[in-house]
Amino acid sequence: MGDGRQRRRWEYWWVAVRFSLLLCFGEQVSAQIRYSIPEEVKEGSVVGNVAKDLGLDVSTLVERRFRIVSGSKDALFQVNQNNGVLYVHKKIDREELCDGNIACLINLKMVVENPLEIHYVGVEITDVNDHSPVFPGNEQYLEIAEHTMLGTRFQIQAARDPDIALNSVRSYKLSPNDHFEIEIRDDEDKIPFLVLKKALDRELKTKHRLLVTAVDGGSPQRSGTVNVTINVLDSNDNRPVCSQDPYSVRLRENAALGTVVVRVNATDLDEGSNGELDYTLGRNLKRKVYDIFELDSLTGEIKVKGEVDFEDTEVYKLDVQASDKGQPPLTVECRAIVKIIDVNDNQPEVEVTSLSNVVSEDSKPGTVISLISVTDKDSGINGKVVCSISNNVPFELKPSYEDNMYSLVTKQRLDRELVSYYVITITATDCGQPPLSTFKTLSVQISDVNDNRPEFSQNPLELYLVENNVPGASIFSLSATDKDLNENAAISYHIVRGEGTQNDMASFLNINSDNGDISALKSFDFETLKTFQFQVVATDSGTPSLSTNVTVNVFILDQNDNAPVILYPVSTNGSAEGVEEIPRNVNAGHLVTKVRAYDADIGYNGWLLFSLQEVTDHSLFALDRYTGQIRTLRSFTETDEAEHKLVILVKDNGNVSLSATATVIIKVVEPKEAFAASDVKSSVKDEEENSVTFYLIITLGSVSTLFLISIIVLIAMQCSKPTDYSSKYLQDANNDGTLCHSIQYRSGDKRYMLVGPRMSIGSTIVPGSNGNTLVIPEHRRRASGEVRTVSKNFNI
């Protein structure tokens, strides 16, 4: 308030100074005009007609540049040069412009020129009630002890109102309550006080919430409110009280350490330290109580800290004291009665007396394995025990005439090869609530007996052996398995030797009795022997021993070990050389002669091809590479020589081909000489033909004999196993003079065919070790399975 008064003195002094200046410069300065307007008027509101009030000619205001040259910084006012009216340019807030001042005056300096005149205009801003009283905060807090004397005064923060005079705070009001009333210190600041008119009780009400309202004197009145919260401070004027007395609880024996038995709860209406309680056990209890139970001094929880045994004590009585922390402290005593409940706390015990933990797999059902006894320390229903055995085992428990005695016996046949080891779980469960169980594990090993024969992976076995094998070298290895163990699974091998054609070859074979490796004592020749079979016996070392036979079908595979043999031409001294005479007048394509050859091998190894190794004139003669026919390519001319030499190379189609050569001398004669010569040679040629026919008959007889032997062998094999093994023999004669001797056979689910020089249409060549394997297309397969054909070729 001192600052406001000082500002007002300065304002009065400034008005006096300005008035003196006006007197001094009277010729140029006129008297001051003063206007009054309320704050918060709208922009453009007219303050007054300054030109009229100053006596200025309105029509000359623009010429004389009538204007405001000083005033507020924000140009709150403007003058209209057209009519001389002073109006509000910006909205005016008196509290912002003249904060705290009773008088709010704005001085404006106005100038007109020609001649220069200065006029002073004062505008007073009057207050309007545009502000409500405002407290420093929305909440105010007071703390008052519950034993405070009546009439005590408590100051609260006053409300502030920026308005002045009647528009400022004039009075305070208090919301209705039983304990407080409001008083105002009667001075300029209007400070409010709360006065205690009724005693406080914190246990009844800890907080009082009051609403204080400040009202100004404006019209209409404005007001502001503040919430005043009074916290009642506590005094230790209440004794603790037990929530229950006595406490009665039931506790199961063998309760775990730390188990909460009961929580003794006392309450104190006081707060803070006056309401904080400490719990202690009474001093006159038995020593055993302190060993078994403990008391939490803060929470009042009684917990188990020792072993609780129903058989020792059935009921415990505990005295608990609850004291607050006031000065002086107040105390109350509570009693807790704990009754112990008997429980099924002993598990059954299982004792196993094993006669043997190894049982033979040929044991009969009912064989006793172990004796089992069960005991339980509990009595009555808690001591009654029921035993059971794990499922899916070939054993069972049989009760004895004596209670809680059992026998473990086999209930079905055992098979070590299926299960060799059993883990039997015996469960003993008493009838208590809840029931307790004990598990006992018994291991039983099943011992082996020789009840399984050795087994081969398949029967019969097939061996494809290339001819010319090294004598004494291993040709095959077979192996059998036995599901038994140890000596019952130790297998030895031997070959069955006997009389008859089929077993003759067994004498040329030897087998390693330990590992089944078979070696041949001789070298086999495909041209002599194509297939045979023998039997191997696998015997275990059990007692008695068991054995199994397997049939081994051996197929000899051809090698290219025979060179072609020239059958024609053959000279009298045995060399492959011949002379042919032909007339000079023959036409192109005339058959001169045919080279005939034979190869004892089959398939590609016996497939012969003919080629000209040497010829005197390539334009005269041609050789068919498959048939060996020599024909003329053109007619003879007079310039052609009379004698021509042809060297024919005959070779097979083996991987390493073998060959032979024949020489043909062709003499060209005149037609008449040819007829004469033919008569002379006819007798000689008949002899040669007879010789060739003789050799051919011998060859065909040998082949036919081998053919019949092969048929007999394969028929016997077919009869021994009609579903897995079959053989057929085919014979075909080609038009080109080549006799094809064929052997066909099948092996399991595979199909093979060895072919001669003329392959059937649709066959596909598959390179193999002998270069003579064909895969038969699906549409040509027979119901009997796949077939392998072995062909022997003759070129006749």
PDB file of C-alpha atoms in Angstrom, residues 22-264:
ATOM      1  CA  LEU A  22       0.826  25.634 -19.991  1.00  0.00           C
ATOM      2  CA  LEU A  23       0.822  28.960 -18.150  1.00  0.00           C
ATOM      3  CA  CYS A  24       4.358  29.707 -19.287  1.00  0.00           C
ATOM      4  CA  PHE A  25       3.730  29.019 -22.951  1.00  0.00           C
ATOM      5  CA  GLY A  26       0.225  30.268 -23.211  1.00  0.00           C
ATOM      6  CA  GLU A  27       0.551  31.510 -26.740  1.00  0.00           C
ATOM      7  CA  GLN A  28       1.219  28.048 -28.162  1.00  0.00           C
ATOM      8  CA  VAL A  29      -0.333  25.667 -25.617  1.00  0.00           C
ATOM      9  CA  SER A  30      -3.957  25.594 -24.697  1.00  0.00           C
ATOM     10  CA  ALA A  31      -5.541  24.263 -21.534  1.00  0.00           C
ATOM     11  CA  GLN A  32      -5.713  20.463 -20.999  1.00  0.00           C
ATOM     12  CA  ILE A  33      -8.904  18.612 -21.865  1.00  0.00           C
ATOM     13  CA  ARG A  34      -9.809  15.478 -19.807  1.00  0.00           C
ATOM     14  CA  TYR A  35     -12.072  12.590 -20.767  1.00  0.00           C
ATOM     15  CA  SER A  36     -13.210   9.509 -18.808  1.00  0.00           C
ATOM     16  CA  ILE A  37     -14.066   6.077 -20.248  1.00  0.00           C
ATOM     17  CA  PRO A  38     -14.497   2.623 -18.643  1.00  0.00           C
ATOM     18  CA  GLU A  39     -12.050  -0.179 -19.364  1.00  0.00           C
ATOM     19  CA  GLU A  40     -12.824  -3.065 -21.698  1.00  0.00           C
ATOM     20  CA  VAL A  41     -14.840  -0.866 -24.168  1.00  0.00           C
ATOM     21  CA  LYS A  42     -14.940  -2.037 -27.764  1.00  0.00           C
ATOM     22  CA  GLU A  43     -12.413  -0.893 -30.357  1.00  0.00           C
ATOM     23  CA  GLY A  44     -13.674   2.171 -32.243  1.00  0.00           C
ATOM     24  CA  SER A  45     -15.631   3.542 -29.254  1.00  0.00           C
ATOM     25  CA  VAL A  46     -15.671   7.383 -29.291  1.00  0.00           C
ATOM     26  CA  VAL A  47     -13.834   9.090 -26.426  1.00  0.00           C
ATOM     27  CA  GLY A  48     -14.753  12.688 -27.461  1.00  0.00           C
ATOM     28  CA  ASN A  49     -14.589  15.307 -30.264  1.00  0.00           C
ATOM     29  CA  VAL A  50     -11.215  16.836 -29.499  1.00  0.00           C
ATOM     30  CA  ALA A  51     -11.279  19.358 -32.381  1.00  0.00           C
ATOM     31  CA  LYS A  52     -14.646  20.697 -31.274  1.00  0.00           C
ATOM     32  CA  ASP A  53     -13.654  20.875 -27.640  1.00  0.00           C
ATOM     33  CA  LEU A  54     -10.414  22.691 -28.583  1.00  0.00           C
ATOM     34  CA  GLY A  55     -12.231  25.075 -30.922  1.00  0.00           C
ATOM     35  CA  LEU A  56     -10.378  23.974 -34.040  1.00  0.00           C
ATOM     36  CA  ASP A  57     -11.771  24.315 -37.548  1.00  0.00           C
ATOM     37  CA  VAL A  58     -12.678  20.785 -38.615  1.00  0.00           C
ATOM     38  CA  SER A  59     -12.230  21.569 -42.304  1.00  0.00           C
ATOM     39  CA  THR A  60      -8.541  22.497 -41.784  1.00  0.00           C
ATOM     40  CA  LEU A  61      -7.551  19.463 -39.707  1.00  0.00           C
ATOM     41  CA  VAL A  62      -6.198  17.521 -42.640  1.00  0.00           C
ATOM     42  CA  GLU A  63      -4.269  20.509 -43.974  1.00  0.00           C
ATOM     43  CA  ARG A  64      -2.824  21.302 -40.601  1.00  0.00           C
ATOM     44  CA  ARG A  65      -1.945  17.639 -40.041  1.00  0.00           C
ATOM     45  CA  PHE A  66      -3.901  17.169 -36.853  1.00  0.00           C
ATOM     46  CA  ARG A  67      -2.397  14.167 -35.039  1.00  0.00           C
ATOM     47  CA  ILE A  68      -1.310  12.493 -31.803  1.00  0.00           C
ATOM     48  CA  VAL A  69       2.444  12.718 -31.279  1.00  0.00           C
ATOM     49  CA  SER A  70       2.790  11.085 -27.886  1.00  0.00           C
ATOM     50  CA  GLY A  71       0.833   8.838 -25.605  1.00  0.00           C
ATOM     51  CA  SER A  72       0.803   5.110 -24.763  1.00  0.00           C
ATOM     52  CA  LYS A  73       3.278   2.803 -26.425  1.00  0.00           C
ATOM     53  CA  ASP A  74       0.596   0.570 -27.898  1.00  0.00           C
ATOM     54  CA  ALA A  75      -1.331   3.483 -29.495  1.00  0.00           C
ATOM     55  CA  LEU A  76      -4.480   2.789 -27.537  1.00  0.00           C
ATOM     56  CA  PHE A  77      -6.158   5.845 -29.103  1.00  0.00           C
ATOM     57  CA  GLN A  78      -6.384   7.364 -32.591  1.00  0.00           C
ATOM     58  CA  VAL A  79      -7.793  10.725 -33.884  1.00  0.00           C
ATOM     59  CA  ASN A  80      -9.889  11.073 -37.020  1.00  0.00           C
ATOM     60  CA  GLN A  81      -8.564  14.030 -39.109  1.00  0.00           C
ATOM     61  CA  ASN A  82     -11.833  14.273 -40.973  1.00  0.00           C
ATOM     62  CA  ASN A  83     -14.019  15.038 -37.966  1.00  0.00           C
ATOM     63  CA  GLY A  84     -11.567  15.497 -35.049  1.00  0.00           C
ATOM     64  CA  VAL A  85     -13.044  12.617 -33.055  1.00  0.00           C
ATOM     65  CA  LEU A  86     -10.778  10.725 -30.576  1.00  0.00           C
ATOM     66  CA  TYR A  87     -11.623   6.981 -30.511  1.00  0.00           C
ATOM     67  CA  VAL A  88     -10.344   3.739 -28.928  1.00  0.00           C
ATOM     68  CA  HIS A  89      -7.893   1.942 -31.203  1.00  0.00           C
ATOM     69  CA  LYS A  90      -7.197  -1.148 -29.036  1.00  0.00           C
ATOM     70  CA  LYS A  91      -9.013  -2.849 -26.208  1.00  0.00           C
ATOM     71  CA  ILE A  92      -7.972  -1.398 -22.826  1.00  0.00           C
ATOM     72  CA  ASP A  93      -7.361  -3.473 -19.673  1.00  0.00           C
ATOM     73  CA  ARG A  94      -7.055  -1.141 -16.690  1.00  0.00           C
ATOM     74  CA  GLU A  95      -5.436  -3.798 -14.442  1.00  0.00           C
ATOM     75  CA  GLU A  96      -2.743  -4.443 -17.009  1.00  0.00           C
ATOM     76  CA  LEU A  97      -2.227  -0.753 -17.762  1.00  0.00           C
ATOM     77  CA  CYS A  98      -2.337   0.691 -14.208  1.00  0.00           C
ATOM     78  CA  ASP A  99      -1.747  -2.263 -11.910  1.00  0.00           C
ATOM     79  CA  GLY A 100      -2.568  -1.331  -8.330  1.00  0.00           C
ATOM     80  CA  ASN A 101      -3.160   2.405  -8.944  1.00  0.00           C
ATOM     81  CA  ILE A 102      -6.420   3.953  -7.813  1.00  0.00           C
ATOM     82  CA  ALA A 103      -6.349   6.606 -10.594  1.00  0.00           C
ATOM     83  CA  CYS A 104      -5.513   5.452 -14.102  1.00  0.00           C
ATOM     84  CA  LEU A 105      -4.843   8.436 -16.417  1.00  0.00           C
ATOM     85  CA  ILE A 106      -3.429   8.352 -19.961  1.00  0.00           C
ATOM     86  CA  ASN A 107      -1.992  11.679 -21.298  1.00  0.00           C
ATOM     87  CA  LEU A 108      -2.006  12.373 -25.056  1.00  0.00           C
ATOM     88  CA  LYS A 109      -0.049  15.160 -26.837  1.00  0.00           C
ATOM     89  CA  MET A 110      -1.845  16.430 -29.972  1.00  0.00           C
ATOM     90  CA  VAL A 111      -0.323  18.768 -32.580  1.00  0.00           C
ATOM     91  CA  VAL A 112      -1.693  20.976 -35.398  1.00  0.00           C
ATOM     92  CA  GLU A 113       0.533  22.929 -37.769  1.00  0.00           C
ATOM     93  CA  ASN A 114       0.330  26.282 -39.601  1.00  0.00           C
ATOM     94  CA  PRO A 115       0.522  27.680 -37.049  1.00  0.00           C
ATOM     95  CA  LEU A 116       1.976  25.080 -34.690  1.00  0.00           C
ATOM     96  CA  GLU A 117      -0.177  24.321 -31.711  1.00  0.00           C
ATOM     97  CA  ILE A 118       0.259  21.674 -29.000  1.00  0.00           C
ATOM     98  CA  HIS A 119      -2.707  20.448 -27.005  1.00  0.00           C
ATOM     99  CA  TYR A 120      -2.755  17.950 -24.106  1.00  0.00           C
ATOM    100  CA  VAL A 121      -5.628  15.558 -23.635  1.00  0.00           C
ATOM    101  CA  GLY A 122      -6.030  13.338 -20.558  1.00  0.00           C
ATOM    102  CA  VAL A 123      -8.098  10.137 -20.671  1.00  0.00           C
ATOM    103  CA  GLU A 124      -9.028   8.548 -17.346  1.00  0.00           C
ATOM    104  CA  ILE A 125      -9.702   4.780 -17.412  1.00  0.00           C
ATOM    105  CA  THR A 126     -12.321   3.835 -14.856  1.00  0.00           C
ATOM    106  CA  ASP A 127     -12.527   0.361 -13.267  1.00  0.00           C
ATOM    107  CA  VAL A 128     -15.236  -2.186 -13.981  1.00  0.00           C
ATOM    108  CA  ASN A 129     -15.758  -5.403 -11.995  1.00  0.00           C
ATOM    109  CA  ASP A 130     -14.208  -7.743 -14.546  1.00  0.00           C
ATOM    110  CA  HIS A 131     -12.119  -9.915 -12.173  1.00  0.00           C
ATOM    111  CA  SER A 132     -13.146 -12.470  -9.574  1.00  0.00           C
ATOM    112  CA  PRO A 133     -11.257 -12.950  -6.308  1.00  0.00           C
ATOM    113  CA  VAL A 134      -8.546 -15.588  -6.694  1.00  0.00           C
ATOM    114  CA  PHE A 135      -6.790 -17.606  -3.976  1.00  0.00           C
ATOM    115  CA  PRO A 136      -3.092 -18.479  -4.407  1.00  0.00           C
ATOM    116  CA  GLY A 137      -3.997 -22.145  -4.983  1.00  0.00           C
ATOM    117  CA  ASN A 138      -6.954 -24.475  -5.326  1.00  0.00           C
ATOM    118  CA  GLU A 139      -6.051 -26.321  -2.118  1.00  0.00           C
ATOM    119  CA  GLN A 140      -4.807 -25.237   1.293  1.00  0.00           C
ATOM    120  CA  TYR A 141      -3.784 -27.661   4.041  1.00  0.00           C
ATOM    121  CA  LEU A 142      -3.705 -27.308   7.833  1.00  0.00           C
ATOM    122  CA  GLU A 143      -2.619 -29.792  10.529  1.00  0.00           C
ATOM    123  CA  ILE A 144      -4.348 -29.511  13.904  1.00  0.00           C
ATOM    124  CA  ALA A 145      -3.843 -31.850  16.872  1.00  0.00           C
ATOM    125  CA  GLU A 146      -6.952 -33.534  18.200  1.00  0.00           C
ATOM    126  CA  HIS A 147      -6.343 -32.107  21.703  1.00  0.00           C
ATOM    127  CA  THR A 148      -6.137 -28.424  20.497  1.00  0.00           C
ATOM    128  CA  MET A 149      -8.008 -25.957  22.746  1.00  0.00           C
ATOM    129  CA  LEU A 150     -11.235 -24.371  21.577  1.00  0.00           C
ATOM    130  CA  GLY A 151     -11.016 -20.806  20.207  1.00  0.00           C
ATOM    131  CA  THR A 152      -7.609 -21.319  18.614  1.00  0.00           C
ATOM    132  CA  ARG A 153      -7.257 -19.254  15.391  1.00  0.00           C
ATOM    133  CA  PHE A 154      -5.628 -20.563  12.186  1.00  0.00           C
ATOM    134  CA  GLN A 155      -4.788 -18.090   9.420  1.00  0.00           C
ATOM    135  CA  ILE A 156      -5.449 -19.044   5.817  1.00  0.00           C
ATOM    136  CA  GLN A 157      -4.101 -17.362   2.697  1.00  0.00           C
ATOM    137  CA  ALA A 158      -6.275 -14.434   1.549  1.00  0.00           C
ATOM    138  CA  ALA A 159      -7.771 -14.097  -1.907  1.00  0.00           C
ATOM    139  CA  ARG A 160      -6.609 -11.343  -4.309  1.00  0.00           C
ATOM    140  CA  ASP A 161      -8.754  -9.253  -6.677  1.00  0.00           C
ATOM    141  CA  PRO A 162      -7.053  -6.962  -9.305  1.00  0.00           C
ATOM    142  CA  ASP A 163     -10.081  -4.660  -9.239  1.00  0.00           C
ATOM    143  CA  ILE A 164     -10.111  -1.663  -6.837  1.00  0.00           C
ATOM    144  CA  ALA A 165     -12.412  -0.046  -4.327  1.00  0.00           C
ATOM    145  CA  LEU A 166     -15.796  -1.740  -4.122  1.00  0.00           C
ATOM    146  CA  ASN A 167     -14.854  -4.183  -6.870  1.00  0.00           C
ATOM    147  CA  SER A 168     -12.111  -5.770  -4.674  1.00  0.00           C
ATOM    148  CA  VAL A 169     -12.580  -8.486  -1.963  1.00  0.00           C
ATOM    149  CA  ARG A 170     -15.068  -7.404   0.703  1.00  0.00           C
ATOM    150  CA  SER A 171     -15.962 -10.585   2.702  1.00  0.00           C
ATOM    151  CA  TYR A 172     -15.359 -14.401   3.224  1.00  0.00           C
ATOM    152  CA  LYS A 173     -17.841 -17.227   3.729  1.00  0.00           C
ATOM    153  CA  LEU A 174     -17.260 -20.760   5.181  1.00  0.00           C
ATOM    154  CA  SER A 175     -19.128 -23.923   4.210  1.00  0.00           C
ATOM    155  CA  PRO A 176     -21.360 -25.316   6.995  1.00  0.00           C
ATOM    156  CA  ASN A 177     -19.503 -27.530   9.553  1.00  0.00           C
ATOM    157  CA  ASP A 178     -19.544 -28.411  13.249  1.00  0.00           C
ATOM    158  CA  HIS A 179     -15.985 -27.573  14.267  1.00  0.00           C
ATOM    159  CA  PHE A 180     -14.879 -24.290  12.614  1.00  0.00           C
ATOM    160  CA  GLU A 181     -16.051 -20.741  11.869  1.00  0.00           C
ATOM    161  CA  ILE A 182     -14.373 -17.929   9.907  1.00  0.00           C
ATOM    162  CA  GLU A 183     -13.260 -14.517  11.101  1.00  0.00           C
ATOM    163  CA  ILE A 184     -11.782 -11.589   9.107  1.00  0.00           C
ATOM    164  CA  ARG A 185      -9.185  -9.189  10.458  1.00  0.00           C
ATOM    165  CA  ASP A 186     -10.842  -5.828   9.844  1.00  0.00           C
ATOM    166  CA  ASP A 187      -8.222  -3.868   7.943  1.00  0.00           C
ATOM    167  CA  GLU A 188      -7.450  -2.984   4.370  1.00  0.00           C
ATOM    168  CA  ASP A 189      -6.030  -6.487   3.538  1.00  0.00           C
ATOM    169  CA  LYS A 190      -9.055  -8.493   4.813  1.00  0.00           C
ATOM    170  CA  ILE A 191      -7.037 -11.517   6.172  1.00  0.00           C
ATOM    171  CA  PRO A 192      -9.301 -14.571   6.956  1.00  0.00           C
ATOM    172  CA  PHE A 193      -8.895 -16.906  10.018  1.00  0.00           C
ATOM    173  CA  LEU A 194     -10.427 -20.282  10.947  1.00  0.00           C
ATOM    174  CA  VAL A 195     -11.494 -20.510  14.602  1.00  0.00           C
ATOM    175  CA  LEU A 196     -11.935 -23.910  16.393  1.00  0.00           C
ATOM    176  CA  LYS A 197     -15.316 -23.937  18.088  1.00  0.00           C
ATOM    177  CA  LYS A 198     -15.692 -27.711  18.808  1.00  0.00           C
ATOM    178  CA  ALA A 199     -13.084 -30.309  19.929  1.00  0.00           C
ATOM    179  CA  LEU A 200     -11.584 -32.649  17.317  1.00  0.00           C
ATOM    180  CA  ASP A 201     -11.439 -36.477  17.564  1.00  0.00           C
ATOM    181  CA  ARG A 202      -9.110 -38.143  15.024  1.00  0.00           C
ATOM    182  CA  GLU A 203     -10.552 -41.603  15.680  1.00  0.00           C
ATOM    183  CA  LEU A 204     -13.953 -40.286  14.568  1.00  0.00           C
ATOM    184  CA  LYS A 205     -12.762 -38.162  11.672  1.00  0.00           C
ATOM    185  CA  THR A 206      -9.220 -37.803  10.486  1.00  0.00           C
ATOM    186  CA  LYS A 207      -9.808 -35.072   7.905  1.00  0.00           C
ATOM    187  CA  HIS A 208     -12.116 -32.106   7.610  1.00  0.00           C
ATOM    188  CA  ARG A 209     -12.698 -30.555   4.203  1.00  0.00           C
ATOM    189  CA  LEU A 210     -13.979 -26.950   4.177  1.00  0.00           C
ATOM    190  CA  LEU A 211     -14.865 -24.603   1.327  1.00  0.00           C
ATOM    191  CA  VAL A 212     -13.908 -20.923   1.804  1.00  0.00           C
ATOM    192  CA  THR A 213     -15.515 -18.396  -0.547  1.00  0.00           C
ATOM    193  CA  ALA A 214     -14.166 -14.825  -1.144  1.00  0.00           C
ATOM    194  CA  VAL A 215     -16.762 -12.265  -2.406  1.00  0.00           C
ATOM    195  CA  ASP A 216     -16.040  -8.808  -3.900  1.00  0.00           C
ATOM    196  CA  GLY A 217     -18.307  -5.704  -3.687  1.00  0.00           C
ATOM    197  CA  GLY A 218     -18.968  -5.200  -7.376  1.00  0.00           C
ATOM    198  CA  SER A 219     -22.288  -5.370  -9.051  1.00  0.00           C
ATOM    199  CA  PRO A 220     -22.913  -8.044  -9.944  1.00  0.00           C
ATOM    200  CA  GLN A 221     -20.753  -9.683  -7.302  1.00  0.00           C
ATOM    201  CA  ARG A 222     -17.922 -12.008  -8.215  1.00  0.00           C
ATOM    202  CA  SER A 223     -16.473 -14.725  -6.005  1.00  0.00           C
ATOM    203  CA  GLY A 224     -13.629 -17.251  -5.765  1.00  0.00           C
ATOM    204  CA  THR A 225     -13.272 -20.437  -3.694  1.00  0.00           C
ATOM    205  CA  VAL A 226     -10.535 -22.543  -2.134  1.00  0.00           C
ATOM    206  CA  ASN A 227     -10.663 -26.026  -0.581  1.00  0.00           C
ATOM    207  CA  VAL A 228      -9.169 -26.129   2.892  1.00  0.00           C
ATOM    208  CA  THR A 229      -8.211 -29.628   4.129  1.00  0.00           C
ATOM    209  CA  ILE A 230      -7.554 -30.053   7.840  1.00  0.00           C
ATOM    210  CA  ASN A 231      -5.617 -33.143   8.918  1.00  0.00           C
ATOM    211  CA  VAL A 232      -6.292 -34.061  12.548  1.00  0.00           C
ATOM    212  CA  LEU A 233      -3.104 -35.148  14.327  1.00  0.00           C
ATOM    213  CA  ASP A 234      -3.311 -38.168  16.661  1.00  0.00           C
ATOM    214  CA  SER A 235      -2.839 -38.507  20.441  1.00  0.00           C
ATOM    215  CA  ASN A 236      -2.316 -41.886  22.205  1.00  0.00           C
ATOM    216  CA  ASP A 237      -5.728 -42.037  23.779  1.00  0.00           C
ATOM    217  CA  ASN A 238      -6.838 -45.558  22.687  1.00  0.00           C
ATOM    218  CA  ARG A 239      -5.821 -49.040  23.983  1.00  0.00           C
ATOM    219  CA  PRO A 240      -5.192 -51.917  21.467  1.00  0.00           C
ATOM    220  CA  VAL A 241      -8.113 -54.342  21.065  1.00  0.00           C
ATOM    221  CA  CYS A 242      -7.902 -58.050  19.962  1.00  0.00           C
ATOM    222  CA  SER A 243     -10.059 -58.831  16.952  1.00  0.00           C
ATOM    223  CA  GLN A 244     -10.844 -62.285  18.422  1.00  0.00           C
ATOM    224  CA  ASP A 245     -10.280 -63.837  21.846  1.00  0.00           C
ATOM    225  CA  PRO A 246      -9.492 -66.639  21.991  1.00  0.00           C
ATOM    226  CA  TYR A 247      -8.233 -67.733  18.550  1.00  0.00           C
ATOM    227  CA  SER A 248      -8.931 -71.407  17.895  1.00  0.00           C
ATOM    228  CA  VAL A 249      -7.172 -73.140  14.943  1.00  0.00           C
ATOM    229  CA  ARG A 250      -6.405 -76.668  13.710  1.00  0.00           C
ATOM    230  CA  LEU A 251      -2.901 -77.616  12.504  1.00  0.00           C
ATOM    231  CA  ARG A 252      -1.908 -80.802  10.681  1.00  0.00           C
ATOM    232  CA  GLU A 253       1.031 -82.625  12.153  1.00  0.00           C
ATOM    233  CA  ASN A 254       4.327 -82.518  10.250  1.00  0.00           C
ATOM    234  CA  ALA A 255       3.459 -79.055   9.009  1.00  0.00           C
ATOM    235  CA  ALA A 256       6.333 -77.549   7.070  1.00  0.00           C
ATOM    236  CA  LEU A 257       8.671 -75.130   8.754  1.00  0.00           C
ATOM    237  CA  GLY A 258       7.470 -71.576   8.230  1.00  0.00           C
ATOM    238  CA  THR A 259       3.800 -72.618   7.967  1.00  0.00           C
ATOM    239  CA  VAL A 260       1.550 -69.829   9.299  1.00  0.00           C
ATOM    240  CA  VAL A 261      -0.593 -71.284  12.071  1.00  0.00           C
ATOM    241  CA  VAL A 262      -2.682 -68.210  12.856  1.00  0.00           C
ATOM    242  CA  ARG A 263      -2.403 -64.464  12.696  1.00  0.00           C
ATOM    243  CA  VAL A 264      -3.229 -62.679  15.920  1.00  0.00           C
TER     244      VAL A 264
END
